Each structure stands twice: as C-alpha cells, then as structure tokens.
Coordinates of C-alpha atoms in Angstrom, one line a residue:
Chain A
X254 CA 0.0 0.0 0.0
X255 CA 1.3 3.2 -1.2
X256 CA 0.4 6.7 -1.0
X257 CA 1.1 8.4 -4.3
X258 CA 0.0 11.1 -6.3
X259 CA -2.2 13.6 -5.1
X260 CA -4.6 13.9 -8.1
X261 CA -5.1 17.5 -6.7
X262 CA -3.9 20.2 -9.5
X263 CA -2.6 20.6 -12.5
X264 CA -0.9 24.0 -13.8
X265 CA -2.6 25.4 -16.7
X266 CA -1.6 29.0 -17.9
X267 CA -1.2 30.9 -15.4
X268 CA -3.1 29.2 -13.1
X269 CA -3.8 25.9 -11.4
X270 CA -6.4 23.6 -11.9
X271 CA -7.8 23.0 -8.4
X272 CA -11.2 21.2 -6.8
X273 CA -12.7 22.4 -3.9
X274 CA -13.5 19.4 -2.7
X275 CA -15.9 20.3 0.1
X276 CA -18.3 21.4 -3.2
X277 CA -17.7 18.6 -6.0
X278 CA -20.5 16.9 -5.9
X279 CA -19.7 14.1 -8.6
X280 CA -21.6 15.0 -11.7
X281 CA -18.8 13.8 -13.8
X282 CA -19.0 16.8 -16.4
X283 CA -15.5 17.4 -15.9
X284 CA -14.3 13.7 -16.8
X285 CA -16.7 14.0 -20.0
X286 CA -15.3 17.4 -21.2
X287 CA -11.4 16.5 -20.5
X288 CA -11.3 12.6 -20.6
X289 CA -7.7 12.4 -21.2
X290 CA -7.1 15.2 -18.0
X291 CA -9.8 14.1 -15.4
X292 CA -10.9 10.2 -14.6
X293 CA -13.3 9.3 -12.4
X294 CA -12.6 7.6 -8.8
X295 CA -14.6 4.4 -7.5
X296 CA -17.1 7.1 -6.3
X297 CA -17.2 9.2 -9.3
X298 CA -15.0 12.2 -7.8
X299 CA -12.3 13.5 -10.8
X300 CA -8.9 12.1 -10.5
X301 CA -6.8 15.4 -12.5
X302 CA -3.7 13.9 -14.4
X303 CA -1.3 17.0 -14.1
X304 CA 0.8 15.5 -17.2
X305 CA -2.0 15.4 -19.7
X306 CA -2.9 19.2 -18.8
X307 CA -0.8 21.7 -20.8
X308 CA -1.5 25.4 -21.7
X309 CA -2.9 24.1 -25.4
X310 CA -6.0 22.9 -23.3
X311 CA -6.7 26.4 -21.3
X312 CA -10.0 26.6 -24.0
X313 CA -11.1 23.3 -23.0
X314 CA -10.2 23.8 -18.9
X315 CA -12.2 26.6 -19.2
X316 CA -15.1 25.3 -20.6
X317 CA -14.7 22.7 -18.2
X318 CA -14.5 24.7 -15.3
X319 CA -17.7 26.7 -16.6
X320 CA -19.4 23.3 -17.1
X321 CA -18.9 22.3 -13.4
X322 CA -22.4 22.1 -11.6
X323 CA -21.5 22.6 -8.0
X324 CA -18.7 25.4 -9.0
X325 CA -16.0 22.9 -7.6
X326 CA -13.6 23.0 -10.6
X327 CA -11.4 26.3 -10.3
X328 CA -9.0 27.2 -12.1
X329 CA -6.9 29.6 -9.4
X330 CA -3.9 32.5 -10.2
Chain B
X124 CA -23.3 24.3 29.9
X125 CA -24.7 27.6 28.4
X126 CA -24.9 28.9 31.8
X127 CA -21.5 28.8 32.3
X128 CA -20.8 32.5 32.7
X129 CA -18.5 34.0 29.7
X130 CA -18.0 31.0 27.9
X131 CA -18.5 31.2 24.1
X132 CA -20.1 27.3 22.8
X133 CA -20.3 26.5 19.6
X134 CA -22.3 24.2 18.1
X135 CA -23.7 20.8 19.9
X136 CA -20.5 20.4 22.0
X137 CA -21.6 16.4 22.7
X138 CA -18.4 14.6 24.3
X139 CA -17.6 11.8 22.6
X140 CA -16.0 9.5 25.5
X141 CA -14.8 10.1 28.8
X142 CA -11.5 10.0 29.3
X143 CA -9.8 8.5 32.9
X144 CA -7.8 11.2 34.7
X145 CA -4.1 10.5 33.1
X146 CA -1.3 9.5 35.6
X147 CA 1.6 12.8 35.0
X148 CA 5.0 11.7 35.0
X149 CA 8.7 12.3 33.7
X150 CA 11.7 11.1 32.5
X151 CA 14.9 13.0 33.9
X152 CA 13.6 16.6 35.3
X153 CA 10.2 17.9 34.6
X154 CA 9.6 21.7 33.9
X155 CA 6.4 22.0 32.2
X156 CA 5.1 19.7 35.2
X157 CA 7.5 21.1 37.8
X158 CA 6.1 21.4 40.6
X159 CA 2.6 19.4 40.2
X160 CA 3.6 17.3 42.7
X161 CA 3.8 19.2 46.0
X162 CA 2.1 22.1 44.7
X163 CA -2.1 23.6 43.3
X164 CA -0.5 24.9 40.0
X165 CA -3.9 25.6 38.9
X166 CA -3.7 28.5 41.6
X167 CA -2.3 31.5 40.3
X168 CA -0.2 32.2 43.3
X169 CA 1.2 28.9 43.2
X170 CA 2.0 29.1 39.5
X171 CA 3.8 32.4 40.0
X172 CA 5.7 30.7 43.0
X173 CA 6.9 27.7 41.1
X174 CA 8.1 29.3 38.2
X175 CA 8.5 33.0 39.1
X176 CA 6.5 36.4 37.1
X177 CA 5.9 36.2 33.6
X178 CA 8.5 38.4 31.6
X179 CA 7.4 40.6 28.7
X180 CA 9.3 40.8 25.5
X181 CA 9.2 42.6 22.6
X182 CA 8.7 40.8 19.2
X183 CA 11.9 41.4 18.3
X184 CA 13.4 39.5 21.8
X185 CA 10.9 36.8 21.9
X186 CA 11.8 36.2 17.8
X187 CA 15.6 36.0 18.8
X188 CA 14.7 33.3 21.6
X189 CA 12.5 31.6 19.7
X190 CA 15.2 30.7 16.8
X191 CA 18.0 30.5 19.2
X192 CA 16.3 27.0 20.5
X193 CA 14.3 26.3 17.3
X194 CA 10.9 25.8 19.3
X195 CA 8.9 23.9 17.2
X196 CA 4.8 23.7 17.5
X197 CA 3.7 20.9 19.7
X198 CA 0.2 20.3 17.7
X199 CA 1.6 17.9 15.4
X200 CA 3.0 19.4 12.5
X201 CA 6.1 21.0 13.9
X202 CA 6.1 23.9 12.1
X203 CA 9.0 26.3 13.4
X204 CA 6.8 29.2 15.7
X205 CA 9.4 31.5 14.7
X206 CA 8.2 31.2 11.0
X207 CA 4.7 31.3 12.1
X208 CA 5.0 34.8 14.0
X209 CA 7.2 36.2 10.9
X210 CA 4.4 35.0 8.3
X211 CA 1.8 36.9 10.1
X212 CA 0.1 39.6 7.3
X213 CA 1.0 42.9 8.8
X214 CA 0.1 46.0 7.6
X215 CA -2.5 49.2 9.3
X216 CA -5.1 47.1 9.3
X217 CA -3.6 44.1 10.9
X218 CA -4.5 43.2 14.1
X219 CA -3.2 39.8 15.1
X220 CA -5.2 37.6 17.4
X221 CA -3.5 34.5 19.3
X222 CA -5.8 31.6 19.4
X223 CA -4.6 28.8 21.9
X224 CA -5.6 25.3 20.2
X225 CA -6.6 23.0 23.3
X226 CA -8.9 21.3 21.1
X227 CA -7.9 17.6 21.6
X228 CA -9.9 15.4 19.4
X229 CA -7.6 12.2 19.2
X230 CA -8.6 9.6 21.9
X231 CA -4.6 8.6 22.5
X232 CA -3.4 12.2 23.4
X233 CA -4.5 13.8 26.6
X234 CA -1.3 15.8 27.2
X235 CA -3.3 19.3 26.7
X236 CA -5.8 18.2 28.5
X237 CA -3.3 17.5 31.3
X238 CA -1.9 21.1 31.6
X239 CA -4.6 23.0 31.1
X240 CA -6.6 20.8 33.8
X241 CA -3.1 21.1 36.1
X242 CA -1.0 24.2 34.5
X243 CA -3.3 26.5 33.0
X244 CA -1.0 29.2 33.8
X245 CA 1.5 28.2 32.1
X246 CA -0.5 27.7 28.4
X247 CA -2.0 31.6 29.6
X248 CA 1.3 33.0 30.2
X249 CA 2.8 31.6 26.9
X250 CA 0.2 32.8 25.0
X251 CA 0.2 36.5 26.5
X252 CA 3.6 36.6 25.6
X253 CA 3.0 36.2 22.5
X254 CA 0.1 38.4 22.3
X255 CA 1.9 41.3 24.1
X256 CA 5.0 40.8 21.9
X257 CA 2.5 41.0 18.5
X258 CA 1.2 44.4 20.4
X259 CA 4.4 46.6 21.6
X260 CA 1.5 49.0 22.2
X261 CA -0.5 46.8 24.6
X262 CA -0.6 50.0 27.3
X263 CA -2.4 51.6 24.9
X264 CA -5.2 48.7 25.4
X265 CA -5.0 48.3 29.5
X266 CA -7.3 45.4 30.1
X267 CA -10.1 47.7 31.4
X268 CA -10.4 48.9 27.8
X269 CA -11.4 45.7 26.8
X270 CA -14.9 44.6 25.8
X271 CA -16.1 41.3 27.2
X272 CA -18.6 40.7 24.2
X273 CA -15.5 41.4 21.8
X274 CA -13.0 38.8 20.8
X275 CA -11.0 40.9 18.7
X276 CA -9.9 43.7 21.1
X277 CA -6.1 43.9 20.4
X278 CA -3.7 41.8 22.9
X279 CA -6.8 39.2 23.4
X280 CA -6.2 35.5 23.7
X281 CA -8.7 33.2 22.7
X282 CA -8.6 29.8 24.2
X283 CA -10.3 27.1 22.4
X284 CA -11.2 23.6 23.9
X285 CA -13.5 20.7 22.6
X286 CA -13.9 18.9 26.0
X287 CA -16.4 21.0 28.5
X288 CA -13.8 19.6 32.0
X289 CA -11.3 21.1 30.3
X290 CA -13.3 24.8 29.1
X291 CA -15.0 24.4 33.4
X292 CA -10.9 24.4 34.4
X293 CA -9.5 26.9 32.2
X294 CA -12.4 29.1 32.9
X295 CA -11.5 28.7 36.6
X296 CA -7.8 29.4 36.0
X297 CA -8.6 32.7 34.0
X298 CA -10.9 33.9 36.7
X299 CA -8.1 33.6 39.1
X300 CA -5.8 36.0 36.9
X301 CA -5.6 39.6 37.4
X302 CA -5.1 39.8 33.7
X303 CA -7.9 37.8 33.4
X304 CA -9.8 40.1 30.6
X305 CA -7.5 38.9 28.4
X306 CA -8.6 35.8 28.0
X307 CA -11.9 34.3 25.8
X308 CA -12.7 30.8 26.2
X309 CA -14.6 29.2 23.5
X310 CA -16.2 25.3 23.8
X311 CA -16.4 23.9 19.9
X312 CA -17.9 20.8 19.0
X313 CA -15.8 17.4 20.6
X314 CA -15.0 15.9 17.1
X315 CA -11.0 14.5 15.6
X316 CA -11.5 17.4 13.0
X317 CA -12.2 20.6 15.4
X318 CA -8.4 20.4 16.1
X319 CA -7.9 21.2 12.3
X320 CA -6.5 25.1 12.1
X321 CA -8.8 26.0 9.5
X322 CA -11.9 24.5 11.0
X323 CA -11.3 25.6 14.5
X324 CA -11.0 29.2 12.7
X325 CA -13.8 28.6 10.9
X326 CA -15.8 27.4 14.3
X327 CA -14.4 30.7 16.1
X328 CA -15.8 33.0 13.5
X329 CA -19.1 31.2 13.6
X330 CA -19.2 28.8 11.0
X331 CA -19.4 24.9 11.0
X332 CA -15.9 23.7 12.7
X333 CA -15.2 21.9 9.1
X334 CA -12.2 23.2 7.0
X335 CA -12.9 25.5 4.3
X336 CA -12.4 23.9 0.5
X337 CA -10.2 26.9 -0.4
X338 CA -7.0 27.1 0.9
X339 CA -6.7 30.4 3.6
X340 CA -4.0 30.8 5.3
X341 CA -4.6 31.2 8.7
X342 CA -1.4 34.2 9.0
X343 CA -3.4 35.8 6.4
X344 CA -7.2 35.6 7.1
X345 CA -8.1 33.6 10.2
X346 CA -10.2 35.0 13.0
X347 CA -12.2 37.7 12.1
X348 CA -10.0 37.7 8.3
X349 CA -7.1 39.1 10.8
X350 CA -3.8 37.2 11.1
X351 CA -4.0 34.6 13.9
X352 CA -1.5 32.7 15.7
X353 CA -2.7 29.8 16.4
X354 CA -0.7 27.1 18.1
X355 CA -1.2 24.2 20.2
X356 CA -1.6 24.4 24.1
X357 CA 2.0 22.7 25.3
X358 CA 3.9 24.7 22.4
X359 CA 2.5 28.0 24.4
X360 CA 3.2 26.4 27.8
X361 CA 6.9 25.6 26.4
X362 CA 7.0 29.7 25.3
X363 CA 6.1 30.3 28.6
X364 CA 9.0 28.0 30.2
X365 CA 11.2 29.7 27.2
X366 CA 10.9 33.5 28.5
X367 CA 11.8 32.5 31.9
X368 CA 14.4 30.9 31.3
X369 CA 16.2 32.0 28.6
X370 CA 17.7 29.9 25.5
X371 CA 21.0 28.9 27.4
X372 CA 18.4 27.5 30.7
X373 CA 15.7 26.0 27.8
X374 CA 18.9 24.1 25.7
X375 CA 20.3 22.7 29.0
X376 CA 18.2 19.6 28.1
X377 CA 17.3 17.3 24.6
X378 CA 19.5 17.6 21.5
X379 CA 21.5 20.5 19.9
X380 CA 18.8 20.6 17.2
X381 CA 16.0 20.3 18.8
X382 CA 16.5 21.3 22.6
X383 CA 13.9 20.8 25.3
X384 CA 11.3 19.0 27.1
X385 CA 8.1 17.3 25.1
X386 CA 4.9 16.0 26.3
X387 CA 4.0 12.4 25.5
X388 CA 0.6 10.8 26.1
X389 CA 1.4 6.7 26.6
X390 CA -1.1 4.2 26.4
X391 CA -1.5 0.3 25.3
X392 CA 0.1 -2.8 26.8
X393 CA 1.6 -0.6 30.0
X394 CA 1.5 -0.9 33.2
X395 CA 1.1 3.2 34.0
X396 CA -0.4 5.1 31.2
X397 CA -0.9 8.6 31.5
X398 CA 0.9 11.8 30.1
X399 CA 5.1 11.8 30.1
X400 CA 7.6 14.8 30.1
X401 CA 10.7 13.5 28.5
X402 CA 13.9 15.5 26.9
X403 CA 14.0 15.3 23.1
X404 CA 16.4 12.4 22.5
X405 CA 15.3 10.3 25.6
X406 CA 15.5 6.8 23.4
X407 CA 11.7 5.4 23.2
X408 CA 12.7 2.7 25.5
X409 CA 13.5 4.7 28.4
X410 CA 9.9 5.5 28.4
X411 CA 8.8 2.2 28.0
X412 CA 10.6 1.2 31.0
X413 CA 9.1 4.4 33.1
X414 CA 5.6 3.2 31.9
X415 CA 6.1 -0.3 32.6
X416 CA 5.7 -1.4 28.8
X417 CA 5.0 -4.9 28.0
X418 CA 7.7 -6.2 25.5
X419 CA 6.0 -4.6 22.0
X420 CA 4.3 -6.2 19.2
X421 CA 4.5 -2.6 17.5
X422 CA 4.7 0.8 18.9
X423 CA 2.4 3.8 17.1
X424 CA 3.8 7.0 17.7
X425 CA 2.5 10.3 16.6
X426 CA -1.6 9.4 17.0
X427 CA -3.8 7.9 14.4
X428 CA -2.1 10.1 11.2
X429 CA 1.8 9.1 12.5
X430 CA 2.9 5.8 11.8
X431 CA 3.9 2.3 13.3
X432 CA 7.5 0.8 14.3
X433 CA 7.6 -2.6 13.7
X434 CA 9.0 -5.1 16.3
X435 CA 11.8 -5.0 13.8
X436 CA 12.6 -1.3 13.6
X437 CA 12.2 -1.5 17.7
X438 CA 14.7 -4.4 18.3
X439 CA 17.3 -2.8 15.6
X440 CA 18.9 0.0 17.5
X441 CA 17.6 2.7 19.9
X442 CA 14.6 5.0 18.6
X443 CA 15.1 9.0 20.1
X444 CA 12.0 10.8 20.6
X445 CA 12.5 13.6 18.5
X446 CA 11.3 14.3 15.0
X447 CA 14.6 13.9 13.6
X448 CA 15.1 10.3 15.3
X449 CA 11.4 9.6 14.8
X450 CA 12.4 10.8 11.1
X451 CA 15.3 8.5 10.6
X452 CA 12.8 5.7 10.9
X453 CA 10.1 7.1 9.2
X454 CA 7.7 7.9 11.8
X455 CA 6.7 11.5 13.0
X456 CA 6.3 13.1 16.7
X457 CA 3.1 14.2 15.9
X458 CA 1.0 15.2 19.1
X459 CA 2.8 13.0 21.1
X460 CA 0.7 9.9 21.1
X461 CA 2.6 6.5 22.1
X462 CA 0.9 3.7 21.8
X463 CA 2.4 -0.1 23.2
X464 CA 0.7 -2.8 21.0
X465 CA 1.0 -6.1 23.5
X466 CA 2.2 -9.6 21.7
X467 CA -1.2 -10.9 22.6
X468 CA -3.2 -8.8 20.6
X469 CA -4.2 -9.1 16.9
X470 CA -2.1 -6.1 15.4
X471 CA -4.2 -5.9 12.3
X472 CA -7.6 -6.2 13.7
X473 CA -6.4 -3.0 16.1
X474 CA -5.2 -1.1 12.7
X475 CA -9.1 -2.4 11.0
X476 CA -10.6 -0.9 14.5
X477 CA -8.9 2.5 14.3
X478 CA -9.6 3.1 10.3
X479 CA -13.2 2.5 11.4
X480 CA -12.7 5.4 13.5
X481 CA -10.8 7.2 11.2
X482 CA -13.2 7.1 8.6
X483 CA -16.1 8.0 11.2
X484 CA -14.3 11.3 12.0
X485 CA -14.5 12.5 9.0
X486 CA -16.2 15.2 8.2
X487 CA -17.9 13.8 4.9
X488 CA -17.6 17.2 3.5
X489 CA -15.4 15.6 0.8
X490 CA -16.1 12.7 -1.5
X491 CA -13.1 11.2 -1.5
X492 CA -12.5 11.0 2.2
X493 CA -16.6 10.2 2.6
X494 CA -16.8 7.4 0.5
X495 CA -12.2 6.0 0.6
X496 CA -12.3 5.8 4.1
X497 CA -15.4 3.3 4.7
X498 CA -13.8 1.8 1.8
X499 CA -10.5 1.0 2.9
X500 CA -12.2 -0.1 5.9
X501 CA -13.9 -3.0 4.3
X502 CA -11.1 -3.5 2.1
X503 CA -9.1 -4.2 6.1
X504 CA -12.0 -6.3 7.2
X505 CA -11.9 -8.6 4.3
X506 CA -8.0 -8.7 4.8
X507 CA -8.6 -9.4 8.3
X508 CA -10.6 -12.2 7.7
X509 CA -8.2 -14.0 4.8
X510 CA -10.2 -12.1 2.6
X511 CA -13.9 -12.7 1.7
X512 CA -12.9 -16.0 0.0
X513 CA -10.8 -18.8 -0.2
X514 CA -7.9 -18.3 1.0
X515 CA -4.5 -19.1 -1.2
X516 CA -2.4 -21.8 0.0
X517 CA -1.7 -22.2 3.5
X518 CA 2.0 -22.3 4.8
X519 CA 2.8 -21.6 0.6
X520 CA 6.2 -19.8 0.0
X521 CA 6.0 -17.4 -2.3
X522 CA 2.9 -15.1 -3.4
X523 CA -0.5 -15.7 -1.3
X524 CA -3.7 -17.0 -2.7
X525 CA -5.2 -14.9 -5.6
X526 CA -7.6 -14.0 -3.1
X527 CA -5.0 -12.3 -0.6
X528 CA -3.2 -10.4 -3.3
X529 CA -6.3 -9.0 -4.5
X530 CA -6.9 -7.8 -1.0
X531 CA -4.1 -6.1 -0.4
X532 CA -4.3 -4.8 -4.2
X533 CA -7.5 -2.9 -3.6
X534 CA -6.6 -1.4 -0.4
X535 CA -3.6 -0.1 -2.6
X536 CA -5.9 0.9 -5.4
X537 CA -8.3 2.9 -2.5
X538 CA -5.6 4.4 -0.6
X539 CA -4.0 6.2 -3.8
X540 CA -7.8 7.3 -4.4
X541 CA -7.6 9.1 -1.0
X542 CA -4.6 10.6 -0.1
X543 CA -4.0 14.0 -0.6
X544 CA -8.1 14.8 -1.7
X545 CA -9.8 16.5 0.2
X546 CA -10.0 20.1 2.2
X547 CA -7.9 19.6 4.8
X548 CA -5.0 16.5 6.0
X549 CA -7.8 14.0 7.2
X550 CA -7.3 11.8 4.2
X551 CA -4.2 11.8 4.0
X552 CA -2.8 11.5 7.4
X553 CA -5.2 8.1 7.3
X554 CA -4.3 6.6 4.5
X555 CA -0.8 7.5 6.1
X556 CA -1.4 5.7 9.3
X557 CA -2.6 2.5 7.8
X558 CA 0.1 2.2 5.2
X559 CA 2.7 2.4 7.8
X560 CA 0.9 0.0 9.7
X561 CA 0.2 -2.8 7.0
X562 CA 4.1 -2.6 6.2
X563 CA 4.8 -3.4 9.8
X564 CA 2.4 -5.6 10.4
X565 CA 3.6 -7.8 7.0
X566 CA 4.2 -11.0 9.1
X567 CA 0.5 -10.3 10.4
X568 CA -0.9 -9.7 7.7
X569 CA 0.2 -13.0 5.9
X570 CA -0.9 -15.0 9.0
X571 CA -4.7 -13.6 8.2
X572 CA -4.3 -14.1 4.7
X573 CA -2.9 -17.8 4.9
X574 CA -5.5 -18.5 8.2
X575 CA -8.0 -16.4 8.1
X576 CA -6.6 -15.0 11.3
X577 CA -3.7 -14.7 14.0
X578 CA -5.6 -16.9 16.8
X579 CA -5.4 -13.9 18.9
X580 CA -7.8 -11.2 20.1
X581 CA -8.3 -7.6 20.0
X582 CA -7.6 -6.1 23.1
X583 CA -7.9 -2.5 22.8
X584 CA -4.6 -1.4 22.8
X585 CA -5.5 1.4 20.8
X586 CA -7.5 3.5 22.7
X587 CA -10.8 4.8 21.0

C-alpha cells in the first residue's frame, strides 16, 4: 500500500487547476469534457492527471471549469 | 453548559467518550510539570511561585529566543513558531489575534488536556507573551479597555477547547488571573476534526468547525480575516517556560537541534499510562521502561495520522524521541501519542478498529475522504478475515492465494484514491497511518491471509 499522487492540480496558464473538494459533488462533467485530464474515482470524484494538462488545453479547462455544476472545478492564479 | 458565565459554545458540544484522569509523570527533570507534585499549580499564586512572574518581551526579543532554541509547534505538524509569527500579514489594518488550540480530538493524546486541567498558567502566560509581543502597544489597550462581548480587542487571547472539563478548568484558571480580561474561552464541537486550524478558525468565526475547501491561510485571514497565531496548548506552555528561562536554561536539556522537554501521552500494553515529560532524545525505550511497557508487538507513535515501528525497527537499534530520530525511521512526533501494541493482541484487527474510526471522524464534507475511508475499511475487514474467499495456499512460500493479493491490491488501489483529496490532512494522514501500519504488520498480515486469522484477540490497545 502506497500513498502516491495527489490527483489535486494541474498547472494550466497561469493558473492551477484545483477542486474544492468540500463542493464537488460528482456529476462527472469534468471527466466527459477532459477525458484524457480528469478520470473518475470508484465514487465518481475527478482524479486530474497534471501530465496530460498543458497550456494548449486552457480553452477546454475553461469550458470545463464553466461546465462544473456545484462550482467545484477552479482554475486559481 | 450555556450557563456557564463567559463562555462562548459552539455548536452541539456532545463529548464523545470520557476520558480517565491520566497519571503525570517524567523522565529525567520535569519543567512544564515542575512542581505538580507538591504544589495547586492551577492556583495563580502557586504558578507564580513555582516558576517565578511572567516576563514581557518585545517581538523582536521573543523572535531572537525563539530561533535560538528552534521551538517547534507541539500540535503535530512542527512547524517552526518563529516562522509562524514572521508569516503573520502585517500592515495598518492588521490586528493579530493569538488563538490557543486546546482542542484535543484524538482519543490517544491527553497531554493538553493535562496542563490546562493542572497548569493553566503556564499555556495563559505563553500565549500573553506572544500576544503582548504581537502588540508593543498593549498599554495603549489596559485590560479595562477591553470589551467582554468582543474577541478581537487587540492583545486578546482566545482559548479554544472541545472537552467541556477542560473549558470548566481553564475558565477557573482565567478567573483567578488579574489579567484575566485577556482571556476568551470558546467550547467547539468534541469531534477528531475541530483540532484542524482551519476549521477551528472557521468554528471561532461562527461557522461549522469543518475546513474551508479553499486554501486560507490562517497568517493571512483567520479569526475575524485578521492574522492569527494559532498554536497548540504545550507549544504555548513551552513559550512560557522559554521566557523565563532564557535559550541557554531552555537548551540545557534534549538535543543541539532540537533542545527541550516534550509532552508524551502513553497508552496500550503498560502498566502506568498517562501523560510523560521527557527531553528530546530520551531513546523510546526509556519511556517504555518508566511506563512499565510490556515487550511490544509494535509501537504507534504520533496518534492515528503518524505511523507504526515494527517489532523489527524496535529491536534494531535505539529509537530518540524527537522528530529527527522519529524521522530517521520514518515515523513523526506528531501530538505525542505512544501507543504499546502487546504480543497478545491481533495487530491488524487494532489497525481495522482504528480506520473504522478514522473514517467515522471524517467530516464527509469531501467525497473522497466520505466514501475512501469506509472503503479501505472494508477492504481491512476482508484482509482481516483472509479475505472474503478462499484463501491461497496455507504455509505456501511465495505469493499468497489470488484472493490475498487481490486484498491487499484494492486497499492499494483505495488508498491512492484518497490521499491528498480532500480540504484539509484527514485523508491523507489516514491513509498515512494504515500504510505504515500494514508494512509493519507484513508477518500479520500474511498469518490472516494464509489463516483467516492470527488466533489472537483484539484487546484494545489502541484507545478509542
């Protein structure tokens, strides 16, 4: 048993892409809008891959981060 | 409880367990307990008898003895205090406010209970050092100009406990203090998480004592969005001890690096539990032998987010309690938690009874801790069990049963889904404990894979 990556953040631009966790609610839009950036945990929470976000995808983390139901998704200076 | 004049409660303050009076004792020469035994330390006069009047010092001088002994915060963390007073926002509008953190929510520490039950004074004084040093200009608010119904009047102290014996005591010690204005106590709800900085902040400013999901510092924006000091209850207590003394009197004892006294709370397989003032460096089993320790199956140091030292790590050289010895074999001081696991216990079925209770405290505020915990739990029952099915060849070198592997497997596959997600350490500090556990309990563990069990109960070592 290992504790590894933090599936927290990602940098993106000049920000970071960041959950509040105490607000994601699991709607999964996030996964469906950047499948190879976010998976989906046993539970359905977003697991962020911070290697397969780069600055080309700011366009789609934003619409992403607009997309996000419970306003959990953030993308923070 | 609401009767109780002056004291602020927050939310449905419900205690979780009672908790036996600890036994007090020492290794080598107490300080913070000096005293306790022929003396009523919880009576001002007495206090100021044992260990003299509290000196005041300016920022500047209390920075200078602060670095020259490293003090490092008792709460668990062991962040530098130094640091923490430097990263405080200043500014014209920045007013700090000192928050004492007596909020004790693990069930194996009882060490701030101890000494604010049986030196209050001490935890006070420290923490109006620090408050007078934040406010060079404290005569300019005498304690006559401040308001009772107001926290935030500069130079206050705000003492927050979760257990109401602990809020009845240090509400009695404050009333017997001529500078008792200073003080606010405040009773927050008895739960593992109230102890967190950012939810007791966000308790004391009247909000759920849950951690916020962004990430505040509390230097920044903490009580009242001013910059707050908060530190743990013996690390104020040691501040105290620290102006008195001086850095040459405070260094006289522990290691160059980290000089002084620490408070540990001992329980498990001992004869004489109870709350221990050792030096830094005093090897772990000097304290075993002061506490009457069985011989150990394990030892878990550092509460339910250290770690474990295997009966390995314990028979392979001498262990110093301090976090760079506790370092060298990769478990952490924490709070000060030490926990004897007897030889006649099952290890593993302790480990499955605290992750039950590790995954109760949470908050369920996020998913991942919500749902991972309660998961890795069952993942741990099914391990302690052999797993749900048949179990791989008995006595087999070489890898268990499919079955066992796949147990382990998932609790692998859970943990990385927990760690490090979620609003505050919770998760992670869990996942932390029962990692280190399951690789010190390996030999255990493949007994209850091969067996379906150890043959031996569950005897509570652990306290819950």
């Amino acid at each position: 048993m290992r504790t590894a990556t933090s599936h927290e953040a990602a940098a993106v631009g000049a920000g970071s892409l960041r959950i509040d966790w105490t607000r994601c609610d699991g709607h999964g839009h996030c996964a469906a809008l950047l499948p190879r950036a976010i998976t989906l945990d046993d539970w359905g929470y977003p697991m962020i891959d911070a290697a397969a976000v780069g600055d080309e995808h700011l366009s789609d983390v934003k619409r992403a981060v607009s997309a996000c139901p419970s306003l959990a998704l953030r993308l923070e200076r | 409880m609401t009767a109780m004049l002056g004291l602020n409660q927050h939310g449905g303050g419900r205690p979780l367990r009672s908790r036996p009076p600890a036994g007090l004792g020492w290794v080598g020469q107490p300080r913070l307990l000096r005293g306790i035994a022929s003396r009523d330390l919880t009576s001002y006069a007495e206090h100021l008898g044992e260990h003299g009047p509290r000196p005041t010092l300016t920022r500047e001088a209390l920075l200078a003895q602060l670095d020259a002994v490293a003090l490092a915060g008792r709460g668990g963390a062991g962040f530098s205090l130094a640091a923490k007073i430097r990263s405080l926002r200043s500014g014209p509008d920045a007013r700090p406010v000192v928050v004492v953190n007596g909020c004790e929510g693990e069930p194996a520490s009882a060490k701030d209970a101890a000494l604010l039950t049986r030196v209050p004074h001490l935890v006070l004084d420290g923490a109006l050092a620090a408050a007078a040093a934040l406010y060079p200009d404290a005569a300019v608010y005498p304690d006559a100009a401040l308001d009772a119904g107001r926290a935030l009047d500069p130079g206050r102290v705000l003492i927050a406990v979760s257990s109401p014996s602990v809020a009845a005591a240090v509400q009695r010690a404050v009333a017997a203090r001529p500078d008792s204005p200073r003080f606010q106590t405040h009773l927050l709800p008895e739960r593992y998480i109230t102890g967190e900085a950012r939810a007791l902040i966000s308790a004391l400013n009247g909000g759920a004592a849950t951690p916020p999901g962004r990430r505040v510092l509390p230097s920044e924006s903490g009580v009242g969005g001013q910059p707050t000091l908060l530190s743990n209850a013996e690390t104020f207590a040691q501040l105290a001890y620290l102006t008195r003394v001086g850095p040459a009197g405070f260094a006289e004892v522990g290691t160059r690096r980290e000089p002084g006294t620490t408070l540990l709370t001992v329980s498990g397989a001992v004869a004489r539990p109870g709350v221990m003032e050792v030096a830094l460096g005093t090897p772990l089993s000097a304290v075993a032998e002061a506490v009457g320790a069985e011989p150990a199956r394990a030892v878990v140091i550092g509460g339910y987010h250290g770690g474990w030292l295997s009966e390995q790590t314990l028979r392979s050289g001498p262990v110093p309690i301090s976090r760079a010895g506790l370092g060298a074999v990769g478990a952490t001081l924490g709070a000060g938690a030490v926990m004897f696991l007897g030889v006649d216990t099952c290890a593993l079925g302790e480990l499955t009874r605290v992750a039950q209770w590790l995954a109760d405290q949470s908050a369920k505020n996020c998913g991942p801790c919500a749902f991972g915990l309660p998961a890795l739990v069952q993942d741990l029952l099914a391990l302690n069990g052999g797993s749900a099915g048949p179990a791989g060849p008995a006595g087999a070198a070489g890898p268990v049963g499919p079955v066992g592997s796949a147990g382990l497997a998932a609790l692998d596959r859970h943990a990385r889904m927990v760690a490090g997600r979620g609003a505050c350490s919770h998760p992670d500090g869990a996942v932390r404990f029962l990692s280190s556990g399951l690789a010190a309990l390996a030999d255990e563990v493949r007994d209850h894979q091969a067996h379906g069990g150890c043959g031996r109960p569950v005897q509570g070592d652990l306290p819950l």
